[in-house]
Amino acid sequence: MSRTVYVNEEYLPEEDAKISIFDRGFLFADGVYEVTSVLDGKLIDFDGHAKRLARSLNELDMQEPCTEEELLEIHRQLIARNDLNEGLIYLQVTRGAADRDFVYPSADTKPTLVLFTQAKQIAISAAADSGIKVISIPDERWGRRDIKTVQLLYPSMGKMMAKAAGADDAWMVEDGFVTEGTSNNAYIVTHDGTIVTRHLSTEILHGITRAAVLNMANEAQMKLEERPFTIKEAQHAAEAFITSASSFVMPIVSIDGAAVGTGAPGPIAKRLREIYLEESRKAAL
Ligand code: PDD
């Protein structure tokens, strides 16, 4: 069955949704995006995603296509019109359509706004039960990874490198330290039970799930440290995991072929996944 999608103020069947070949998202990857998860027909961490979108737009001098209240209404309409119980909502804003020129078009160019749903089981997940395998690759992305742009070719290549190596995903490494996963934030748990994840900077995306999970870990009185770590430290850690809107908390059981901890999902990652699911269901909009 065809989905109903949203394009520039219209709800349309997916096959009728069109944008211009001059759209700067298409020509220059001049666009930003958000992915928000849906559980029980409700939005998880919507406020965080809306705030980060506003920040990404501001960093690129891009216009906000509508207000946060209007965005919430569009998300809710898409959930209702597609009868979405569990899955993801993808949102993209581009600088709009204008004749091809590296210089930004005039400020009155209308931004393009596109949203669509993806039905998907994410709360109950075979991958979360078994844990996933990652490989390490050099981080060859641009320097403003704190802006959630649609320049996803390198992360896409990274997933393909992982697949070719018989793994599920890749952790990117810069100057000897892990930055993040191709589409998620990276963590280890040391043998004294401390959760370690890289500090926020322009080198990584400021994950909305990361913020929520660190808050919950803090409230549960778990030990936290925000600092870089190496692949070697991760391979010798007690546990490793990732977080994102599409995977929540996902245990990692192998890095570059070396088993992490017991080679099975660790208790802290499992506990954080449970807490995150429980708390975010309660706070869902
Ligand atoms: N990716 N780091 C990168 C590079 C990401 O692309 C993502 C999210 C994250 C986690 O952010 P959050 O917790 O806000 O989802 C970290 C989304 C899910 C995607 O591209 O599909």
Tab-separated table of N, CA and C in Angstrom, residues 188-191 232-240 259-262:
chain	number	residue	atom	x	y	z
A	188	ILE	N	31.695	2.722	25.239
A	188	ILE	CA	32.218	1.501	25.847
A	188	ILE	C	31.879	1.532	27.338
A	189	VAL	N	31.983	0.374	27.975
A	189	VAL	CA	31.835	0.309	29.435
A	189	VAL	C	33.123	-0.304	29.955
A	190	THR	N	33.797	0.403	30.864
A	190	THR	CA	35.077	-0.092	31.378
A	190	THR	C	34.824	-1.214	32.404
A	191	HIS	N	35.898	-1.893	32.813
A	191	HIS	CA	35.727	-3.025	33.744
A	191	HIS	C	35.266	-2.582	35.128
A	232	LYS	N	41.495	-0.081	20.455
A	232	LYS	CA	42.129	-1.073	21.324
A	232	LYS	C	41.452	-1.093	22.702
A	233	GLU	N	41.203	0.116	23.243
A	233	GLU	CA	40.526	0.182	24.547
A	233	GLU	C	39.126	-0.444	24.443
A	234	ALA	N	38.448	-0.177	23.331
A	234	ALA	CA	37.089	-0.716	23.144
A	234	ALA	C	37.115	-2.247	23.058
A	235	GLN	N	38.132	-2.773	22.357
A	235	GLN	CA	38.209	-4.242	22.219
A	235	GLN	C	38.454	-4.915	23.570
A	236	HIS	N	39.107	-4.182	24.479
A	236	HIS	CA	39.397	-4.760	25.797
A	236	HIS	C	38.406	-4.322	26.870
A	237	ALA	N	37.371	-3.583	26.461
A	237	ALA	CA	36.388	-3.085	27.435
A	237	ALA	C	35.466	-4.218	27.881
A	238	ALA	N	34.666	-3.940	28.915
A	238	ALA	CA	33.718	-4.952	29.404
A	238	ALA	C	32.527	-5.052	28.452
A	239	GLU	N	32.135	-3.879	27.875
A	239	GLU	CA	30.978	-3.838	26.970
A	239	GLU	C	31.186	-2.726	25.960
A	240	ALA	N	30.423	-2.788	24.890
A	240	ALA	CA	30.369	-1.675	23.937
A	240	ALA	C	28.944	-1.596	23.424
A	259	ALA	N	36.207	-10.257	20.057
A	259	ALA	CA	35.000	-10.264	20.899
A	259	ALA	C	35.144	-9.218	21.995
A	260	VAL	N	34.067	-8.507	22.266
A	260	VAL	CA	34.062	-7.533	23.373
A	260	VAL	C	33.464	-8.220	24.594
A	261	GLY	N	34.154	-8.140	25.728
A	261	GLY	CA	33.667	-8.775	26.968
A	261	GLY	C	33.479	-10.258	26.750
A	262	THR	N	32.279	-10.751	27.067
A	262	THR	CA	32.012	-12.187	26.937
A	262	THR	C	31.633	-12.566	25.506
